[in-house]
PDB file of C-alpha atoms in Angstrom:
ATOM      1  CA  MET A 186      90.156  91.943   1.400  1.00 94.00           C
ATOM      2  CA  ILE A 187      91.868  88.633   1.116  1.00 98.00           C
ATOM      3  CA  GLU A 188      89.959  85.821  -0.061  1.00 98.00           C
ATOM      4  CA  ALA A 189      91.181  82.065  -0.979  1.00 98.00           C
ATOM      5  CA  GLU A 190      89.434  78.853  -1.735  1.00 98.00           C
ATOM      6  CA  TYR A 191      90.926  75.441  -1.016  1.00 98.00           C
ATOM      7  CA  SER A 192      89.730  72.012  -1.393  1.00 98.00           C
ATOM      8  CA  VAL A 193      90.836  68.360   0.016  1.00 98.00           C
ATOM      9  CA  PRO A 194      90.049  65.329  -1.164  1.00 98.00           C
ATOM     10  CA  TYR A 195      88.540  61.774  -0.002  1.00 98.00           C
ATOM     11  CA  LEU A 196      91.813  59.934   2.117  1.00 98.00           C
ATOM     12  CA  ALA A 197      91.536  56.200   2.904  1.00 98.00           C
ATOM     13  CA  HIS A 198      93.151  55.027   6.230  1.00 98.00           C
ATOM     14  CA  ALA A 199      95.555  52.729   4.394  1.00 97.00           C
ATOM     15  CA  CYS A 200      96.320  51.022   8.126  1.00 97.00           C
ATOM     16  CA  MET A 201      99.793  49.178   8.005  1.00 97.00           C
ATOM     17  CA  GLU A 202      97.869  45.980   9.353  1.00 97.00           C
ATOM     18  CA  PRO A 203      94.975  44.707   6.763  1.00 95.00           C
ATOM     19  CA  ILE A 204      91.111  44.589   8.218  1.00 98.00           C
ATOM     20  CA  ASN A 205      90.480  41.633   9.430  1.00 98.00           C
ATOM     21  CA  CYS A 206      88.231  39.725  12.133  1.00 98.00           C
ATOM     22  CA  THR A 207      88.013  36.329  13.698  1.00 98.00           C
ATOM     23  CA  ALA A 208      84.491  35.164  14.819  1.00 98.00           C
ATOM     24  CA  SER A 209      83.109  31.865  16.248  1.00 98.00           C
ATOM     25  CA  VAL A 210      79.388  31.284  16.338  1.00 98.00           C
ATOM     26  CA  SER A 211      77.244  28.970  18.251  1.00 97.00           C
ATOM     27  CA  SER A 212      73.379  29.054  18.888  1.00 94.00           C
ATOM     28  CA  MET A 213      73.873  30.190  22.350  1.00 96.00           C
ATOM     29  CA  SER A 214      76.943  32.608  22.045  1.00 98.00           C
ATOM     30  CA  CYS A 215      79.347  34.236  19.899  1.00 98.00           C
ATOM     31  CA  GLU A 216      82.977  35.272  20.507  1.00 98.00           C
ATOM     32  CA  VAL A 217      85.137  37.646  18.287  1.00 98.00           C
ATOM     33  CA  TRP A 218      88.842  38.388  17.957  1.00 98.00           C
ATOM     34  CA  ILE A 219      89.332  41.774  16.704  1.00 98.00           C
ATOM     35  CA  PRO A 220      92.110  44.609  16.718  1.00 98.00           C
ATOM     36  CA  THR A 221      89.418  47.936  17.365  1.00 98.00           C
ATOM     37  CA  GLN A 222      89.172  50.990  18.940  1.00 97.00           C
ATOM     38  CA  ALA A 223      85.280  50.361  19.962  1.00 96.00           C
ATOM     39  CA  GLN A 224      84.513  47.215  21.673  1.00 98.00           C
ATOM     40  CA  HIS A 225      80.923  48.071  22.717  1.00 97.00           C
ATOM     41  CA  GLN A 226      80.170  48.869  18.982  1.00 96.00           C
ATOM     42  CA  VAL A 227      81.800  45.362  17.926  1.00 98.00           C
ATOM     43  CA  GLN A 228      79.679  43.808  20.666  1.00 98.00           C
ATOM     44  CA  ILE A 229      76.490  45.300  19.258  1.00 97.00           C
ATOM     45  CA  ALA A 230      77.507  44.369  15.871  1.00 98.00           C
ATOM     46  CA  ALA A 231      78.257  40.932  16.780  1.00 98.00           C
ATOM     47  CA  ALA A 232      74.847  40.397  18.928  1.00 98.00           C
ATOM     48  CA  GLU A 233      73.068  41.500  16.031  1.00 98.00           C
ATOM     49  CA  ALA A 234      74.622  39.282  13.107  1.00 98.00           C
ATOM     50  CA  ALA A 235      74.716  36.277  15.160  1.00 98.00           C
ATOM     51  CA  GLY A 236      71.031  36.450  16.553  1.00 98.00           C
ATOM     52  CA  VAL A 237      72.376  36.584  20.491  1.00 98.00           C
ATOM     53  CA  SER A 238      71.986  38.858  23.181  1.00 98.00           C
ATOM     54  CA  GLU A 239      74.724  41.322  23.828  1.00 98.00           C
ATOM     55  CA  ASP A 240      75.485  39.271  27.247  1.00 98.00           C
ATOM     56  CA  ASP A 241      76.399  36.438  25.044  1.00 98.00           C
ATOM     57  CA  VAL A 242      79.218  38.175  22.840  1.00 98.00           C
ATOM     58  CA  THR A 243      82.705  37.995  24.334  1.00 98.00           C
ATOM     59  CA  VAL A 244      84.961  40.687  22.239  1.00 98.00           C
ATOM     60  CA  ASN A 245      88.782  39.913  22.356  1.00 98.00           C
ATOM     61  CA  THR A 246      90.914  42.806  21.842  1.00 98.00           C
ATOM     62  CA  THR A 247      93.976  42.272  20.192  1.00 98.00           C
ATOM     63  CA  PHE A 248      96.952  44.387  19.161  1.00 97.00           C
ATOM     64  CA  LEU A 249      96.365  46.647  16.363  1.00 94.00           C
ATOM     65  CA  GLY A 250      98.628  47.752  13.344  1.00 96.00           C
ATOM     66  CA  GLY A 251      97.263  51.357  13.403  1.00 97.00           C
ATOM     67  CA  GLY A 252      93.594  52.351  13.859  1.00 97.00           C
ATOM     68  CA  PHE A 253      93.350  56.032  12.992  1.00 97.00           C
ATOM     69  CA  GLY A 254      89.428  55.249  13.266  1.00 97.00           C
ATOM     70  CA  ARG A 255      88.928  52.925  10.640  1.00 98.00           C
ATOM     71  CA  ARG A 256      88.867  50.525  13.416  1.00 97.00           C
ATOM     72  CA  GLY A 257      85.968  52.152  15.318  1.00 96.00           C
ATOM     73  CA  GLU A 258      84.003  50.540  12.215  1.00 97.00           C
ATOM     74  CA  THR A 259      82.126  46.962  12.452  1.00 97.00           C
ATOM     75  CA  ASP A 260      81.608  45.980   8.777  1.00 97.00           C
ATOM     76  CA  MET A 261      84.238  43.539   9.432  1.00 98.00           C
ATOM     77  CA  VAL A 262      82.619  42.433  12.140  1.00 98.00           C
ATOM     78  CA  THR A 263      79.385  41.416  10.679  1.00 98.00           C
ATOM     79  CA  GLN A 264      81.445  39.641   8.090  1.00 98.00           C
ATOM     80  CA  ALA A 265      83.012  37.419   9.829  1.00 98.00           C
ATOM     81  CA  VAL A 266      79.731  36.718  12.261  1.00 98.00           C
ATOM     82  CA  LEU A 267      77.497  35.937   9.346  1.00 98.00           C
ATOM     83  CA  ALA A 268      80.125  33.691   7.746  1.00 98.00           C
ATOM     84  CA  SER A 269      80.970  31.914  11.073  1.00 98.00           C
ATOM     85  CA  ARG A 270      77.173  31.559  11.546  1.00 98.00           C
ATOM     86  CA  ALA A 271      76.705  30.077   8.206  1.00 98.00           C
ATOM     87  CA  VAL A 272      79.689  27.645   8.028  1.00 98.00           C
ATOM     88  CA  GLY A 273      79.045  26.643  11.524  1.00 97.00           C
ATOM     89  CA  ARG A 274      82.770  26.722  12.624  1.00 98.00           C
ATOM     90  CA  PRO A 275      85.155  29.982  13.386  1.00 98.00           C
ATOM     91  CA  VAL A 276      85.911  31.778  10.417  1.00 98.00           C
ATOM     92  CA  LYS A 277      88.854  34.757   9.756  1.00 98.00           C
ATOM     93  CA  ILE A 278      88.532  37.321   7.281  1.00 98.00           C
ATOM     94  CA  THR A 279      91.277  39.229   6.336  1.00 98.00           C
ATOM     95  CA  TRP A 280      90.871  41.856   3.612  1.00 98.00           C
ATOM     96  CA  SER A 281      93.706  42.460   0.884  1.00 98.00           C
ATOM     97  CA  ARG A 282      94.695  46.005   0.454  1.00 97.00           C
ATOM     98  CA  GLU A 283      92.948  46.419  -2.675  1.00 97.00           C
ATOM     99  CA  GLU A 284      89.469  45.495  -0.468  1.00 98.00           C
ATOM    100  CA  ASP A 285      90.673  47.762   2.338  1.00 97.00           C
ATOM    101  CA  THR A 286      90.769  50.700  -0.228  1.00 97.00           C
ATOM    102  CA  ARG A 287      87.980  50.259  -1.975  1.00 97.00           C
ATOM    103  CA  ASN A 288      85.500  49.270   1.024  1.00 97.00           C
ATOM    104  CA  ASP A 289      86.920  52.225   3.668  1.00 98.00           C
ATOM    105  CA  PHE A 290      84.970  54.829   5.270  1.00 98.00           C
ATOM    106  CA  TYR A 291      87.024  57.953   4.252  1.00 98.00           C
ATOM    107  CA  ARG A 292      88.379  61.029   5.551  1.00 97.00           C
ATOM    108  CA  PRO A 293      85.379  63.707   3.796  1.00 97.00           C
ATOM    109  CA  MET A 294      86.224  65.592   0.809  1.00 97.00           C
ATOM    110  CA  ALA A 295      85.973  69.369   2.072  1.00 98.00           C
ATOM    111  CA  TYR A 296      85.914  72.810   0.121  1.00 98.00           C
ATOM    112  CA  GLY A 297      87.053  76.030   2.293  1.00 98.00           C
ATOM    113  CA  ARG A 298      85.973  79.373   1.411  1.00 98.00           C
ATOM    114  CA  LEU A 299      87.706  81.956   3.469  1.00 98.00           C
ATOM    115  CA  ARG A 300      87.489  85.781   3.752  1.00 98.00           C
ATOM    116  CA  ALA A 301      89.717  88.133   5.827  1.00 98.00           C
ATOM    117  CA  ALA A 302      89.812  92.006   6.465  1.00 98.00           C
ATOM    118  CA  LEU A 303      93.062  93.488   7.296  1.00 98.00           C
ATOM    119  CA  ASP A 304      94.161  96.868   8.769  1.00 97.00           C
ATOM    120  CA  SER A 305      96.805  99.107   7.779  1.00 96.00           C
ATOM    121  CA  ASN A 306      99.111  97.407   9.856  1.00 95.00           C
ATOM    122  CA  GLY A 307      98.222  93.726   8.433  1.00 96.00           C
ATOM    123  CA  ASN A 308      96.492  92.827  11.668  1.00 97.00           C
ATOM    124  CA  VAL A 309      93.540  90.791  11.024  1.00 98.00           C
ATOM    125  CA  THR A 310      90.273  92.521  11.834  1.00 98.00           C
ATOM    126  CA  GLY A 311      87.621  90.062  10.361  1.00 98.00           C
ATOM    127  CA  TRP A 312      87.516  86.379   9.264  1.00 98.00           C
ATOM    128  CA  ARG A 313      85.317  84.152   8.076  1.00 98.00           C
ATOM    129  CA  HIS A 314      85.355  80.577   6.754  1.00 98.00           C
ATOM    130  CA  ARG A 315      82.553  78.694   5.023  1.00 98.00           C
ATOM    131  CA  ILE A 316      82.743  75.217   5.065  1.00 97.00           C
ATOM    132  CA  ALA A 317      81.364  72.532   2.950  1.00 97.00           C
ATOM    133  CA  SER A 318      81.837  68.796   3.227  1.00 96.00           C
ATOM    134  CA  PRO A 319      80.041  65.620   4.273  1.00 94.00           C
ATOM    135  CA  SER A 320      79.015  64.538   7.897  1.00 93.00           C
ATOM    136  CA  ILE A 321      80.565  62.032   9.680  1.00 93.00           C
ATOM    137  CA  LEU A 322      78.266  61.832  12.686  1.00 90.00           C
ATOM    138  CA  LYS A 323      75.052  62.135  10.424  1.00 87.00           C
ATOM    139  CA  ARG A 324      76.072  58.845   9.436  1.00 85.00           C
ATOM    140  CA  ARG A 325      77.430  57.483  12.852  1.00 79.00           C
ATOM    141  CA  ALA A 326      74.240  58.522  14.461  1.00 70.00           C
ATOM    142  CA  SER A 327      74.658  55.445  16.985  1.00 52.00           C
ATOM    143  CA  PHE A 328      77.781  57.257  17.892  1.00 53.00           C
ATOM    144  CA  ALA A 329      76.758  60.163  19.224  1.00 53.00           C
ATOM    145  CA  THR A 330      73.578  62.359  19.224  1.00 53.00           C
ATOM    146  CA  PHE A 331      73.216  64.094  15.866  1.00 60.00           C
ATOM    147  CA  SER A 332      70.872  67.187  15.781  1.00 65.00           C
ATOM    148  CA  GLY A 333      72.035  68.574  12.483  1.00 66.00           C
ATOM    149  CA  HIS A 334      75.424  70.617  13.622  1.00 74.00           C
ATOM    150  CA  ASP A 335      78.508  68.320  13.349  1.00 87.00           C
ATOM    151  CA  ILE A 336      81.076  69.539  15.506  1.00 90.00           C
ATOM    152  CA  THR A 337      83.794  67.271  13.675  1.00 92.00           C
ATOM    153  CA  SER A 338      83.518  68.944  10.836  1.00 94.00           C
ATOM    154  CA  VAL A 339      84.538  72.450  12.105  1.00 95.00           C
ATOM    155  CA  GLU A 340      87.251  71.345  14.165  1.00 95.00           C
ATOM    156  CA  GLY A 341      90.212  73.309  13.366  1.00 96.00           C
ATOM    157  CA  ALA A 342      88.159  75.859  11.817  1.00 97.00           C
ATOM    158  CA  ALA A 343      86.044  76.861  14.931  1.00 95.00           C
ATOM    159  CA  ASN A 344      88.544  76.724  17.777  1.00 95.00           C
ATOM    160  CA  LEU A 345      91.461  78.678  16.404  1.00 96.00           C
ATOM    161  CA  PRO A 346      94.042  79.940  19.002  1.00 96.00           C
ATOM    162  CA  TYR A 347      94.932  82.878  17.096  1.00 98.00           C
ATOM    163  CA  GLN A 348      93.591  86.249  18.561  1.00 96.00           C
ATOM    164  CA  ILE A 349      91.465  87.286  15.903  1.00 97.00           C
ATOM    165  CA  PRO A 350      88.556  89.076  16.311  1.00 96.00           C
ATOM    166  CA  ASN A 351      84.854  88.996  14.550  1.00 98.00           C
ATOM    167  CA  GLN A 352      85.206  85.378  13.437  1.00 98.00           C
ATOM    168  CA  LEU A 353      82.356  84.038  11.388  1.00 98.00           C
ATOM    169  CA  ILE A 354      82.212  80.008  10.839  1.00 96.00           C
ATOM    170  CA  GLU A 355      79.967  78.452   8.778  1.00 96.00           C
ATOM    171  CA  TYR A 356      79.382  74.667   7.823  1.00 95.00           C
ATOM    172  CA  VAL A 357      77.330  73.503   4.878  1.00 94.00           C
ATOM    173  CA  MET A 358      76.626  70.000   5.127  1.00 92.00           C
ATOM    174  CA  THR A 359      76.804  67.880   1.487  1.00 93.00           C
ATOM    175  CA  GLU A 360      75.052  64.407   0.377  1.00 90.00           C
ATOM    176  CA  THR A 361      77.442  62.318  -1.483  1.00 93.00           C
ATOM    177  CA  PRO A 362      77.447  58.133  -1.690  1.00 95.00           C
ATOM    178  CA  VAL A 363      80.333  57.927  -0.777  1.00 97.00           C
ATOM    179  CA  PRO A 364      81.160  56.492   2.848  1.00 96.00           C
ATOM    180  CA  VAL A 365      82.806  58.876   5.257  1.00 97.00           C
ATOM    181  CA  GLY A 366      84.177  58.195   8.723  1.00 96.00           C
ATOM    182  CA  PHE A 367      86.559  59.280  11.561  1.00 96.00           C
ATOM    183  CA  TRP A 368      90.117  59.590  10.131  1.00 97.00           C
ATOM    184  CA  ARG A 369      92.863  60.320  12.242  1.00 94.00           C
ATOM    185  CA  SER A 370      92.470  64.166  13.720  1.00 95.00           C
ATOM    186  CA  VAL A 371      88.949  63.837  12.075  1.00 96.00           C
ATOM    187  CA  GLY A 372      88.089  67.715  10.983  1.00 96.00           C
ATOM    188  CA  SER A 373      91.164  69.280  12.227  1.00 97.00           C
ATOM    189  CA  SER A 374      92.995  67.122   9.083  1.00 95.00           C
ATOM    190  CA  GLN A 375      91.278  69.077   6.334  1.00 96.00           C
ATOM    191  CA  ASN A 376      90.651  72.391   8.405  1.00 98.00           C
ATOM    192  CA  ALA A 377      93.935  73.004   9.939  1.00 96.00           C
ATOM    193  CA  PHE A 378      95.170  72.588   6.568  1.00 97.00           C
ATOM    194  CA  ILE A 379      93.159  75.189   5.078  1.00 98.00           C
ATOM    195  CA  THR A 380      93.339  77.840   8.093  1.00 98.00           C
ATOM    196  CA  GLU A 381      97.370  77.665   7.942  1.00 98.00           C
ATOM    197  CA  SER A 382      97.289  78.074   4.351  1.00 98.00           C
ATOM    198  CA  PHE A 383      95.149  80.997   4.083  1.00 98.00           C
ATOM    199  CA  VAL A 384      97.246  82.785   6.986  1.00 98.00           C
ATOM    200  CA  ASP A 385     100.449  82.485   5.119  1.00 98.00           C
ATOM    201  CA  GLU A 386      98.370  84.085   2.533  1.00 98.00           C
ATOM    202  CA  LEU A 387      97.855  86.848   4.965  1.00 98.00           C
ATOM    203  CA  ALA A 388     101.380  87.021   6.243  1.00 98.00           C
ATOM    204  CA  HIS A 389     102.238  87.468   2.473  1.00 98.00           C
ATOM    205  CA  ALA A 390      99.446  90.338   2.236  1.00 98.00           C
ATOM    206  CA  ALA A 391     100.955  91.893   4.697  1.00 97.00           C
ATOM    207  CA  LEU A 392     104.711  91.755   4.001  1.00 97.00           C
ATOM    208  CA  GLN A 393     105.628  89.638   6.923  1.00 97.00           C
ATOM    209  CA  ASP A 394     107.026  86.618   7.895  1.00 97.00           C
ATOM    210  CA  PRO A 395     104.693  84.189   8.553  1.00 97.00           C
ATOM    211  CA  TYR A 396     106.447  83.136  11.586  1.00 98.00           C
ATOM    212  CA  THR A 397     106.255  86.267  13.025  1.00 97.00           C
ATOM    213  CA  TYR A 398     103.025  86.672  11.621  1.00 98.00           C
ATOM    214  CA  ARG A 399     101.681  84.329  13.652  1.00 98.00           C
ATOM    215  CA  ARG A 400     103.376  84.505  16.607  1.00 98.00           C
ATOM    216  CA  GLU A 401     101.903  88.193  17.060  1.00 97.00           C
ATOM    217  CA  LEU A 402      98.245  86.611  16.569  1.00 98.00           C
ATOM    218  CA  LEU A 403      99.157  84.193  19.564  1.00 98.00           C
ATOM    219  CA  VAL A 404      99.925  87.011  22.296  1.00 96.00           C
ATOM    220  CA  GLY A 405      98.451  85.778  25.353  1.00 96.00           C
ATOM    221  CA  LYS A 406      98.931  82.026  24.393  1.00 97.00           C
ATOM    222  CA  PRO A 407     102.785  81.196  25.625  1.00 97.00           C
ATOM    223  CA  ARG A 408     102.008  77.417  25.338  1.00 98.00           C
ATOM    224  CA  PHE A 409     100.966  77.745  21.879  1.00 98.00           C
ATOM    225  CA  GLN A 410     104.432  80.247  20.983  1.00 98.00           C
ATOM    226  CA  LYS A 411     106.523  77.919  22.654  1.00 98.00           C
ATOM    227  CA  VAL A 412     105.497  75.056  19.948  1.00 97.00           C
ATOM    228  CA  LEU A 413     105.728  77.869  17.016  1.00 98.00           C
ATOM    229  CA  ASP A 414     108.953  78.712  18.450  1.00 98.00           C
ATOM    230  CA  LEU A 415     110.337  75.098  18.485  1.00 98.00           C
ATOM    231  CA  ALA A 416     109.083  74.026  15.029  1.00 96.00           C
ATOM    232  CA  ALA A 417     110.887  77.089  13.753  1.00 96.00           C
ATOM    233  CA  GLU A 418     114.118  76.539  15.433  1.00 97.00           C
ATOM    234  CA  LYS A 419     113.814  72.507  14.433  1.00 97.00           C
ATOM    235  CA  ALA A 420     113.210  74.156  10.827  1.00 95.00           C
ATOM    236  CA  GLY A 421     116.509  76.266  11.113  1.00 87.00           C
TER     237      GLY A 421
END
């Protein structure tokens, strides 16, 4: 039986373009200029902050200097709209790097405990992966229906391409005061690192090369094998 434990930290998005939004609010309407990944969510947030209907909100989507999930949030919209409503004129807000880093919706920290059984030839006969992390979907209940099962937290763990029998993937939702959000590949960000690190451990225990070990696990998956082959070729 091979066992390993891994932990990964919270991560900020650190987009190249600072967080910003421009808003112009009148008694009857609201217009917003913003680099965003979620136009409808912007419309909802702006309408609520401006005290107008969604139909009276115009969203102008600008080019964005990196999003990675951070620009699917609307905190900057509420801030700009409330400011414009208060002063009665258009307002543009631009966050400093320090403000951006301190007030992000971070990639969740995560902890993974893995166990695997190998036969005498080093083949995996059983795999268990237990994940503990905060839930993005629980916080973003308006984004998707949340039933207590957060599929984003098991991405990269519950959908492995490897031919491994007897898999058990478990998720334990943890509560923390740190706000979390969609970050790049979301669950695959941490889970791919954890699972691939563990596959390296299995290859080592089986006294096999990590590349050829993975290739055997991908039998019947020619597309994945080609990607692996190309990566090995480019790595020299």
